[in-house]
Coordinates of N, CA and C in Angstrom, one line a residue:
X24 N -13.7 16.1 8.8 CA -13.8 16.8 10.0 C -12.5 17.4 10.5
X25 N -12.5 18.6 10.9 CA -11.3 19.3 11.3 C -11.3 19.4 12.8
X26 N -10.5 18.6 13.5 CA -10.5 18.6 15.0 C -9.9 19.9 15.5
X27 N -8.9 20.5 14.7 CA -8.3 21.7 15.2 C -9.2 22.9 15.2
X28 N -10.4 22.8 14.7 CA -11.4 23.9 14.7 C -12.1 24.0 16.0
X29 N -12.0 22.9 16.9 CA -12.7 22.9 18.2 C -12.1 24.0 19.1
X30 N -12.9 24.6 19.9 CA -12.5 25.7 20.8 C -12.5 25.2 22.2
X31 N -12.1 26.1 23.1 CA -12.1 25.8 24.5 C -13.5 25.6 25.1
X32 N -14.5 26.4 24.5 CA -15.9 26.2 24.9 C -16.3 24.8 24.5
X33 N -15.9 24.3 23.4 CA -16.2 22.9 23.0 C -15.6 21.9 24.0
X34 N -14.4 22.2 24.5 CA -13.9 21.4 25.5 C -14.7 21.3 26.8
X35 N -15.3 22.5 27.2 CA -16.2 22.5 28.3 C -17.4 21.7 28.1
X36 N -17.9 21.8 26.9 CA -19.1 21.0 26.5 C -18.8 19.5 26.6
X37 N -17.7 19.1 26.1 CA -17.4 17.7 26.1 C -17.2 17.2 27.5
X38 N -16.5 17.9 28.3 CA -16.3 17.5 29.7 C -17.6 17.4 30.5
X39 N -18.6 18.4 30.2 CA -19.9 18.3 30.9 C -20.7 17.1 30.4
X40 N -20.6 16.8 29.1 CA -21.3 15.6 28.6 C -20.8 14.3 29.3
X41 N -19.5 14.2 29.5 CA -18.9 13.1 30.2 C -19.4 13.0 31.6
X42 N -19.5 14.1 32.3 CA -20.0 14.2 33.6 C -21.5 13.7 33.7
X43 N -22.2 14.1 32.7 CA -23.6 13.7 32.7 C -23.7 12.2 32.5
X44 N -22.9 11.6 31.6 CA -23.0 10.2 31.4 C -22.6 9.4 32.7
X45 N -21.6 9.9 33.4 CA -21.3 9.2 34.6 C -22.4 9.3 35.7
X46 N -23.0 10.5 35.8 CA -24.0 10.8 36.8 C -25.3 9.9 36.5
X47 N -25.5 9.5 35.3 CA -26.7 8.7 35.0 C -26.7 7.3 35.6
X48 N -25.5 6.9 36.0 CA -25.4 5.5 36.6 C -25.4 5.6 38.2
X49 N -25.4 6.8 38.7 CA -25.4 7.0 40.1 C -26.9 7.1 40.7
X50 N -27.0 7.1 42.0 CA -28.3 7.1 42.6 C -29.1 8.3 42.4
X51 N -30.3 8.2 42.0 CA -31.2 9.3 41.8 C -31.7 9.9 43.1
X52 N -31.9 9.1 44.1 CA -32.4 9.5 45.4 C -31.4 9.3 46.5
X53 N -31.6 10.0 47.6 CA -30.7 9.8 48.7 C -31.1 8.6 49.5
X54 N -30.3 7.6 49.5 CA -30.6 6.4 50.2 C -29.5 5.4 50.2
X55 N -29.6 4.3 50.9 CA -28.6 3.3 50.9 C -29.2 2.0 50.5
X56 N -28.3 1.1 50.0 CA -28.8 -0.2 49.5 C -28.6 -0.3 48.0
X57 N -28.9 -1.5 47.6 CA -28.7 -1.8 46.2 C -30.0 -1.5 45.4
X58 N -31.1 -1.3 46.0 CA -32.3 -1.1 45.4 C -32.7 0.4 45.1
X59 N -31.7 1.3 45.3 CA -31.9 2.7 45.0 C -31.8 2.9 43.5
X60 N -32.9 3.5 42.9 CA -32.9 3.6 41.4 C -31.9 4.7 40.9
X61 N -31.5 4.5 39.7 CA -30.7 5.6 39.0 C -31.5 6.1 37.8
X62 N -30.9 6.9 37.0 CA -31.6 7.5 35.9 C -32.0 6.5 34.9
X63 N -31.4 5.3 34.8 CA -31.8 4.3 33.8 C -33.0 3.6 34.2
X64 N -33.5 3.8 35.4 CA -34.8 3.3 35.8 C -35.9 4.2 35.6
X65 N -35.7 5.4 35.1 CA -36.7 6.4 34.9 C -36.5 7.0 33.5
X66 N -37.2 6.4 32.5 CA -37.0 6.7 31.1 C -37.2 8.2 30.8
X67 N -38.2 8.8 31.4 CA -38.5 10.2 31.1 C -37.3 11.1 31.6
X68 N -36.8 10.8 32.8 CA -35.7 11.6 33.3 C -34.5 11.3 32.5
X69 N -34.3 10.1 32.1 CA -33.1 9.7 31.4 C -33.0 10.4 30.0
X70 N -34.1 10.4 29.3 CA -34.1 11.0 27.9 C -34.1 12.5 27.9
X71 N -34.8 13.1 28.8 CA -34.9 14.6 28.8 C -33.7 15.3 29.4
X72 N -33.0 14.7 30.4 CA -31.9 15.3 31.1 C -30.6 14.8 30.7
X73 N -30.4 13.5 30.8 CA -29.0 12.9 30.5 C -28.8 12.7 29.1
X74 N -29.6 11.9 28.4 CA -29.3 11.6 27.0 C -29.6 12.8 26.2
X75 N -30.6 13.7 26.5 CA -30.8 14.9 25.7 C -29.6 15.8 25.8
X76 N -29.0 15.9 27.0 CA -27.8 16.8 27.1 C -26.6 16.2 26.4
X77 N -26.4 14.9 26.4 CA -25.3 14.3 25.7 C -25.5 14.4 24.2
X78 N -26.7 14.2 23.7 CA -26.9 14.4 22.2 C -26.7 15.9 21.8
X79 N -27.1 16.8 22.7 CA -26.9 18.2 22.4 C -25.4 18.6 22.3
X80 N -24.6 18.0 23.2 CA -23.1 18.2 23.2 C -22.5 17.6 21.9
X81 N -23.0 16.4 21.5 CA -22.5 15.8 20.3 C -22.8 16.7 19.1
X82 N -24.0 17.2 19.0 CA -24.3 18.0 17.9 C -23.5 19.3 17.8
X83 N -23.2 19.9 18.9 CA -22.4 21.1 19.0 C -21.0 20.8 18.5
X84 N -20.4 19.7 18.9 CA -19.0 19.4 18.6 C -19.0 19.0 17.1
X85 N -19.9 18.3 16.6 CA -19.9 17.9 15.2 C -20.1 19.1 14.3
X86 N -21.0 20.0 14.7 CA -21.2 21.2 13.9 C -20.0 22.1 13.8
X87 N -19.2 22.1 14.9 CA -18.0 22.9 14.9 C -16.9 22.2 14.0
X88 N -16.8 20.9 14.0 CA -15.8 20.2 13.3 C -16.1 20.1 11.8
X89 N -17.3 20.2 11.4 CA -17.6 20.0 9.9 C -17.2 21.3 9.2
X90 N -16.7 21.1 7.9 CA -16.3 22.2 7.1 C -17.4 23.1 6.7
X91 N -18.6 22.6 6.5 CA -19.8 23.4 6.2 C -20.9 23.0 7.1
X92 N -21.7 24.0 7.6 CA -22.8 23.7 8.6 C -23.9 22.9 7.9
X93 N -24.4 22.0 8.7 CA -25.5 21.1 8.2 C -26.8 21.6 9.0
X94 N -27.9 21.4 8.3 CA -29.2 21.8 8.9 C -30.1 20.6 9.1
X95 N -30.9 20.7 10.2 CA -31.9 19.7 10.5 C -33.2 20.4 10.9
X96 N -34.3 20.1 10.2 CA -35.5 20.8 10.4 C -35.4 22.3 10.4
X97 N -34.6 22.8 9.5 CA -34.4 24.2 9.3 C -33.4 24.9 10.3
X98 N -32.8 24.1 11.2 CA -31.9 24.7 12.2 C -30.5 24.1 12.0
X99 N -29.5 24.9 12.2 CA -28.1 24.3 12.2 C -28.0 23.3 13.3
X100 N -27.0 22.4 13.1 CA -26.8 21.4 14.1 C -26.3 22.0 15.4
X101 N -25.5 23.1 15.3 CA -25.1 23.8 16.5 C -26.2 24.4 17.3
X102 N -27.2 25.0 16.6 CA -28.3 25.7 17.3 C -29.2 24.6 17.9
X103 N -29.4 23.5 17.2 CA -30.2 22.4 17.8 C -29.6 21.8 19.0
X104 N -28.2 21.7 19.0 CA -27.5 21.2 20.1 C -27.6 22.1 21.3
X105 N -27.5 23.4 21.1 CA -27.7 24.4 22.2 C -29.1 24.3 22.8
X106 N -30.1 24.2 22.0 CA -31.5 24.0 22.5 C -31.6 22.8 23.4
X107 N -31.0 21.7 23.0 CA -31.1 20.5 23.8 C -30.4 20.6 25.1
X108 N -29.3 21.3 25.1 CA -28.5 21.5 26.4 C -29.3 22.4 27.4
X109 N -30.0 23.4 26.8 CA -30.9 24.3 27.7 C -32.0 23.4 28.3
X110 N -32.6 22.6 27.4 CA -33.7 21.7 27.9 C -33.2 20.8 29.0
X111 N -32.0 20.2 28.9 CA -31.4 19.3 29.9 C -31.2 20.1 31.2
X112 N -30.7 21.3 31.1 CA -30.4 22.1 32.3 C -31.7 22.5 33.0
X113 N -32.7 22.8 32.2 CA -34.1 23.2 32.8 C -34.7 22.0 33.5
X114 N -34.6 20.8 32.9 CA -35.1 19.6 33.5 C -34.4 19.2 34.8
X115 N -33.1 19.4 34.8 CA -32.3 19.0 36.0 C -32.6 20.0 37.1
X116 N -32.8 21.2 36.8 CA -33.1 22.2 37.9 C -34.4 21.9 38.6
X117 N -35.5 21.6 37.9 CA -36.7 21.3 38.6 C -36.8 19.9 39.1
X118 N -36.0 19.0 38.6 CA -36.0 17.6 39.2 C -35.3 17.6 40.5
X119 N -34.2 18.4 40.7 CA -33.5 18.4 42.0 C -34.3 19.1 43.0
X120 N -35.2 20.0 42.6 CA -36.1 20.7 43.6 C -37.2 19.7 44.1
X121 N -37.7 18.9 43.2 CA -38.7 17.9 43.6 C -38.4 16.6 43.0
X122 N -37.5 15.8 43.7 CA -37.0 14.6 43.1 C -38.1 13.5 42.9
X123 N -39.0 13.4 43.8 CA -40.0 12.4 43.7 C -41.1 12.7 42.7
X124 N -41.4 14.0 42.5 CA -42.4 14.4 41.5 C -43.7 13.9 41.9
X125 N -44.4 13.2 40.9 CA -45.7 12.7 41.1 C -45.8 11.6 42.1
X126 N -44.6 11.0 42.5 CA -44.6 9.9 43.5 C -44.5 10.4 44.9
X127 N -44.7 11.6 45.2 CA -44.5 12.1 46.6 C -45.6 11.5 47.5
X128 N -46.8 11.5 47.0 CA -47.9 10.9 47.8 C -47.7 9.4 48.1
X129 N -47.0 8.7 47.2 CA -46.9 7.3 47.3 C -45.9 7.0 48.5
X130 N -45.1 7.9 48.8 CA -44.1 7.7 49.9 C -44.6 8.3 51.2
X131 N -45.9 8.7 51.3 CA -46.5 9.2 52.5 C -45.7 10.4 53.1
X132 N -45.3 11.3 52.2 CA -44.6 12.5 52.6 C -43.2 12.2 53.2
X133 N -42.6 11.1 52.9 CA -41.3 10.8 53.4 C -40.3 11.8 52.8
X134 N -39.3 12.2 53.7 CA -38.3 13.2 53.3 C -37.2 12.5 52.5
X135 N -37.3 12.4 51.2 CA -36.3 11.8 50.4 C -35.7 12.9 49.5
X136 N -34.4 13.0 49.7 CA -33.7 14.1 48.9 C -33.1 13.6 47.6
X137 N -32.4 14.5 47.0 CA -31.8 14.1 45.7 C -30.5 13.3 46.0
X138 N -30.3 12.4 45.1 CA -29.1 11.5 45.3 C -27.9 12.1 44.5
X139 N -26.8 11.4 44.6 CA -25.6 11.8 43.9 C -25.8 12.0 42.4
X140 N -26.5 11.1 41.8 CA -26.7 11.2 40.4 C -27.4 12.5 40.0
X141 N -28.4 12.9 40.7 CA -29.1 14.2 40.4 C -28.2 15.4 40.6
X142 N -27.5 15.4 41.7 CA -26.6 16.5 42.0 C -25.5 16.7 40.9
X143 N -24.8 15.6 40.6 CA -23.8 15.7 39.6 C -24.5 15.9 38.2
X144 N -25.7 15.4 38.0 CA -26.4 15.7 36.7 C -26.7 17.1 36.6
X145 N -27.2 17.8 37.7 CA -27.4 19.2 37.6 C -26.2 20.0 37.3
X146 N -25.1 19.7 38.0 CA -23.8 20.4 37.7 C -23.4 20.2 36.3
X147 N -23.5 19.0 35.8 CA -23.1 18.8 34.4 C -24.0 19.5 33.4
X148 N -25.3 19.5 33.7 CA -26.2 20.1 32.7 C -26.0 21.6 32.7
X149 N -25.8 22.2 33.9 CA -25.6 23.7 33.9 C -24.3 24.1 33.2
X150 N -23.2 23.3 33.5 CA -22.0 23.5 32.7 C -22.1 23.4 31.2
X151 N -22.9 22.4 30.9 CA -23.1 22.1 29.5 C -23.8 23.3 28.8
X152 N -24.9 23.7 29.4 CA -25.7 24.8 28.8 C -24.9 26.1 28.8
X153 N -24.1 26.3 29.9 CA -23.3 27.6 30.0 C -22.2 27.6 28.9
X154 N -21.6 26.4 28.7 CA -20.5 26.4 27.7 C -21.1 26.5 26.3
X155 N -22.3 25.9 26.1 CA -22.9 26.1 24.7 C -23.3 27.5 24.4
X156 N -23.9 28.2 25.4 CA -24.4 29.5 25.2 C -23.3 30.6 25.2
X157 N -22.3 30.4 26.0 CA -21.2 31.4 26.2 C -20.1 31.3 25.2
X158 N -19.9 30.2 24.5 CA -18.8 30.1 23.6 C -18.8 31.1 22.5
X159 N -20.0 31.4 21.8 CA -19.9 32.5 20.8 C -19.8 33.9 21.4
X160 N -20.0 34.1 22.7 CA -20.0 35.4 23.3 C -18.7 35.7 24.0
X161 N -18.0 34.8 24.5 CA -16.8 35.0 25.3 C -15.6 34.7 24.5
X162 N -14.7 35.7 24.3 CA -13.5 35.5 23.4 C -12.6 34.4 24.0
X163 N -12.5 34.3 25.3 CA -11.6 33.4 25.9 C -12.0 31.9 25.6
X164 N -13.3 31.7 25.4 CA -13.7 30.4 25.1 C -13.6 30.1 23.6
X165 N -13.4 31.1 22.8 CA -13.3 30.9 21.3 C -11.8 30.5 20.9
X166 N -10.9 30.5 21.8 CA -9.5 30.1 21.5 C -9.5 28.6 21.1
X167 N -8.5 28.3 20.3 CA -8.4 26.9 19.8 C -8.1 25.9 21.0
X168 N -8.8 24.8 20.9 CA -8.6 23.8 22.0 C -7.3 23.1 21.7
X169 N -6.9 22.8 20.5 CA -5.6 22.2 20.1 C -4.8 23.3 19.4
X170 N -3.6 23.7 20.0 CA -2.8 24.7 19.4 C -2.3 24.3 18.0
X171 N -2.3 25.3 17.1 CA -1.7 25.0 15.8 C -0.2 24.8 15.8
X172 N 0.3 24.0 15.0 CA 1.8 23.8 14.9 C 2.5 25.1 14.5
X173 N 3.6 25.3 15.2 CA 4.4 26.5 14.9 C 5.1 26.4 13.5
X174 N 5.1 27.4 12.7 CA 5.8 27.4 11.4 C 7.3 27.4 11.7
X175 N 8.1 26.9 10.8 CA 9.6 27.0 11.0 C 10.1 28.4 10.9
X176 N 11.0 28.7 11.8 CA 11.6 30.1 11.8 C 12.4 30.4 10.6
X177 N 12.1 31.4 9.9 CA 13.0 31.8 8.7 C 14.3 32.3 9.1
X178 N 15.4 32.0 8.4 CA 16.7 32.4 8.7 C 16.8 33.9 8.3
X179 N 17.6 34.7 9.0 CA 17.8 36.1 8.7 C 18.5 36.2 7.3
X180 N 18.2 37.3 6.6 CA 18.7 37.5 5.3 C 20.2 37.6 5.4
X181 N 20.9 36.8 4.5 CA 22.3 36.8 4.5 C 23.0 35.9 5.4
X182 N 22.2 35.2 6.3 CA 22.8 34.3 7.2 C 23.3 33.1 6.6
X183 N 24.5 32.6 7.0 CA 25.0 31.3 6.4 C 24.5 30.1 7.1
X184 N 24.2 29.0 6.4 CA 23.8 27.8 7.1 C 24.9 27.3 8.0
X185 N 24.5 26.4 8.9 CA 25.5 25.8 9.8 C 26.6 25.1 9.1
X186 N 27.8 25.1 9.6 CA 28.9 24.5 8.9 C 28.8 23.0 8.9
X187 N 29.1 22.4 7.9 CA 29.0 20.9 7.8 C 29.2 20.5 6.4
X188 N 29.3 19.2 6.2 CA 29.5 18.6 4.8 C 28.3 18.9 3.9
X189 N 28.6 19.4 2.7 CA 27.6 19.7 1.8 C 27.1 21.1 1.8
X190 N 27.4 21.9 2.7 CA 27.0 23.3 2.8 C 28.1 24.2 2.3
X191 N 27.7 25.2 1.4 CA 28.7 26.1 1.0 C 29.2 27.0 2.1
X192 N 30.5 27.2 2.1 CA 31.1 28.0 3.2 C 31.4 27.1 4.4
X193 N 31.1 25.8 4.3 CA 31.4 25.0 5.5 C 32.9 24.9 5.7
X194 N 33.7 24.8 4.6 CA 35.1 24.7 4.7 C 35.7 25.8 3.9
X195 N 36.8 26.4 4.3 CA 37.5 27.4 3.6 C 38.2 26.8 2.4
X196 N 38.0 27.5 1.2 CA 38.7 27.0 0.0 C 40.2 27.3 0.1
X197 N 41.0 26.4 -0.3 CA 42.5 26.7 -0.3 C 42.8 27.7 -1.3
X198 N 43.9 28.4 -1.1 CA 44.4 29.5 -1.9 C 45.1 28.9 -3.1
X199 N 45.4 29.7 -4.2 CA 46.0 29.1 -5.4 C 47.3 28.5 -5.0
X200 N 47.8 27.6 -5.9 CA 49.0 26.8 -5.6 C 50.1 27.7 -5.3
X201 N 50.8 27.4 -4.3 CA 52.0 28.2 -3.9 C 51.7 29.4 -3.1
X202 N 50.4 29.8 -3.0 CA 50.1 31.0 -2.2 C 49.9 30.7 -0.7
X203 N 49.9 31.7 0.0 CA 49.8 31.6 1.5 C 48.4 31.0 1.9
X204 N 48.4 30.2 2.8 CA 47.1 29.6 3.3 C 46.4 30.7 4.2
X205 N 45.0 30.5 4.3 CA 44.3 31.5 5.1 C 44.7 31.5 6.5
X206 N 44.9 32.6 7.0 CA 45.3 32.7 8.4 C 46.8 32.6 8.6
X207 N 47.6 32.4 7.5 CA 49.1 32.3 7.6 C 49.7 33.4 6.8
X208 N 50.7 34.1 7.3 CA 51.4 35.2 6.5 C 52.1 34.6 5.4
X209 N 52.1 35.3 4.3 CA 52.8 34.9 3.1 C 54.4 34.9 3.3
X210 N 55.1 34.0 2.6 CA 56.5 34.0 2.7 C 57.1 34.9 1.7
X211 N 58.1 35.7 2.2 CA 58.7 36.6 1.2 C 59.5 35.9 0.1
X212 N 59.5 36.6 -1.0 CA 60.2 36.0 -2.2 C 59.5 35.0 -3.0
X213 N 58.3 34.6 -2.6 CA 57.5 33.6 -3.3 C 56.2 34.3 -3.9
X214 N 55.9 33.9 -5.1 CA 54.7 34.4 -5.8 C 53.8 33.2 -6.0
X215 N 52.5 33.4 -5.9 CA 51.6 32.3 -6.1 C 51.6 31.9 -7.6
X216 N 51.2 30.7 -7.8 CA 51.2 30.1 -9.2 C 50.2 30.9 -10.0
X217 N 50.6 31.4 -11.1 CA 49.6 32.2 -12.0 C 49.7 33.6 -11.7
X218 N 50.4 34.1 -10.7 CA 50.5 35.5 -10.3 C 51.4 36.3 -11.2
X219 N 51.5 37.5 -11.0 CA 52.4 38.4 -11.9 C 53.8 38.0 -11.7
X220 N 54.5 37.8 -12.9 CA 55.9 37.4 -12.9 C 56.8 38.7 -12.9
X221 N 58.0 38.6 -12.3 CA 58.9 39.8 -12.4 C 59.4 40.1 -13.8
X222 N 59.5 41.3 -14.2 CA 59.9 41.8 -15.5 C 61.4 41.5 -15.8
X223 N 61.9 41.8 -17.0 CA 63.3 41.6 -17.3 C 64.2 42.6 -16.6
X224 N 65.5 42.2 -16.4 CA 66.4 43.1 -15.7 C 66.7 44.4 -16.4
X225 N 66.6 45.5 -15.8 CA 66.9 46.8 -16.4 C 68.4 47.0 -16.6
X226 N 68.8 47.6 -17.7 CA 70.3 47.9 -17.9 C 70.7 48.9 -16.9
X227 N 72.0 48.8 -16.6 CA 72.5 49.8 -15.6 C 72.5 51.2 -16.2
X228 N 72.3 52.2 -15.4 CA 72.3 53.6 -15.8 C 73.7 54.0 -16.3
X229 N 73.7 54.9 -17.4 CA 75.0 55.4 -17.9 C 75.8 56.2 -16.9
X230 N 77.1 56.0 -17.1 CA 78.0 56.7 -16.1 C 78.4 58.1 -16.7
X231 N 77.9 59.1 -16.2 CA 78.2 60.5 -16.7 C 79.3 61.1 -15.8
X232 N 80.5 60.5 -15.9 CA 81.7 61.0 -15.2 C 82.3 62.1 -16.0
X233 N 83.3 63.0 -15.5 CA 83.9 64.0 -16.3 C 84.8 63.5 -17.4
X234 N 85.4 62.4 -17.3 CA 86.3 61.8 -18.3 C 85.5 61.4 -19.5
X235 N 84.4 60.8 -19.2 CA 83.5 60.4 -20.4 C 83.0 61.6 -21.1
X236 N 82.7 62.7 -20.4 CA 82.2 63.9 -21.1 C 83.3 64.5 -22.0
X237 N 84.6 64.4 -21.5 CA 85.7 65.0 -22.3 C 85.9 64.2 -23.6
X238 N 85.8 62.9 -23.5 CA 86.0 62.0 -24.7 C 84.9 62.3 -25.7
X239 N 83.7 62.5 -25.2 CA 82.5 62.8 -26.1 C 82.8 64.1 -26.9
X240 N 83.3 65.2 -26.2 CA 83.5 66.5 -26.8 C 84.6 66.4 -27.8
X241 N 85.7 65.6 -27.6 CA 86.8 65.4 -28.6 C 86.3 64.7 -29.8
X242 N 85.5 63.7 -29.6 CA 85.0 62.9 -30.8 C 84.1 63.8 -31.6
X243 N 83.4 64.7 -31.0 CA 82.5 65.6 -31.8 C 83.3 66.6 -32.6
X244 N 84.4 67.1 -32.0 CA 85.3 68.1 -32.7 C 85.9 67.4 -34.0
X245 N 86.4 66.2 -33.8 CA 87.0 65.5 -34.9 C 86.0 65.3 -36.0
X246 N 84.8 64.9 -35.6 CA 83.8 64.7 -36.6 C 83.5 66.0 -37.4
X247 N 83.4 67.1 -36.7 CA 83.1 68.4 -37.4 C 84.3 68.8 -38.4
X248 N 85.6 68.6 -38.0 CA 86.7 69.0 -38.8 C 86.7 68.1 -40.1
X249 N 86.4 66.8 -39.9 CA 86.3 66.0 -41.1 C 85.3 66.4 -42.1
X250 N 84.2 66.9 -41.6 CA 83.1 67.4 -42.5 C 83.5 68.6 -43.2
X251 N 84.2 69.5 -42.6 CA 84.7 70.8 -43.2 C 85.7 70.5 -44.2
X252 N 86.6 69.6 -44.0 CA 87.6 69.3 -45.0 C 87.0 68.6 -46.2

């Protein structure tokens, strides 16, 4: 049985059935004293109005909670329950109009009205029948009686999990050995370990002064004269 499949209309039916059960123990007629009968002293009234309505409510709730509908004498349990609630409301209506029924003459026309049990029984039976009939027709009554649990909210794409032990990105990784720490400026003249090393020292540029040019020209003349000789 799936309790989460119950609707708000089923909640109305359950509440009306509880009201009927309580009303069956109250006075059927308007009077005082301990000898005033209730519904349990009148078997016909008890079975047709009170017990019939309670059984109808139970069939409606069970039919709603079952995964697959069950049938009794060719009718679904829910349809049979609705029929019983209508019979209970019909019985309550005519009983409150004529509480004594066939016993009116036995009381010599005494004015005896309906008691608290009949009044609450009529209210419960009418609510029961209205909830059973109106639930498939009214969208507001078809909402779930027990709200479904909310699914967990997915994290946005690319969002980092909260910082903490065991989560990537929780702590900043240190830089290579000897390198500047995050958020601190690097120190001049220092290279991180494994970084590019400075190349060899370049030789000084040649000095092209006038005296050096003169010596070069004299040496070239001597060399040419030696070749000619």
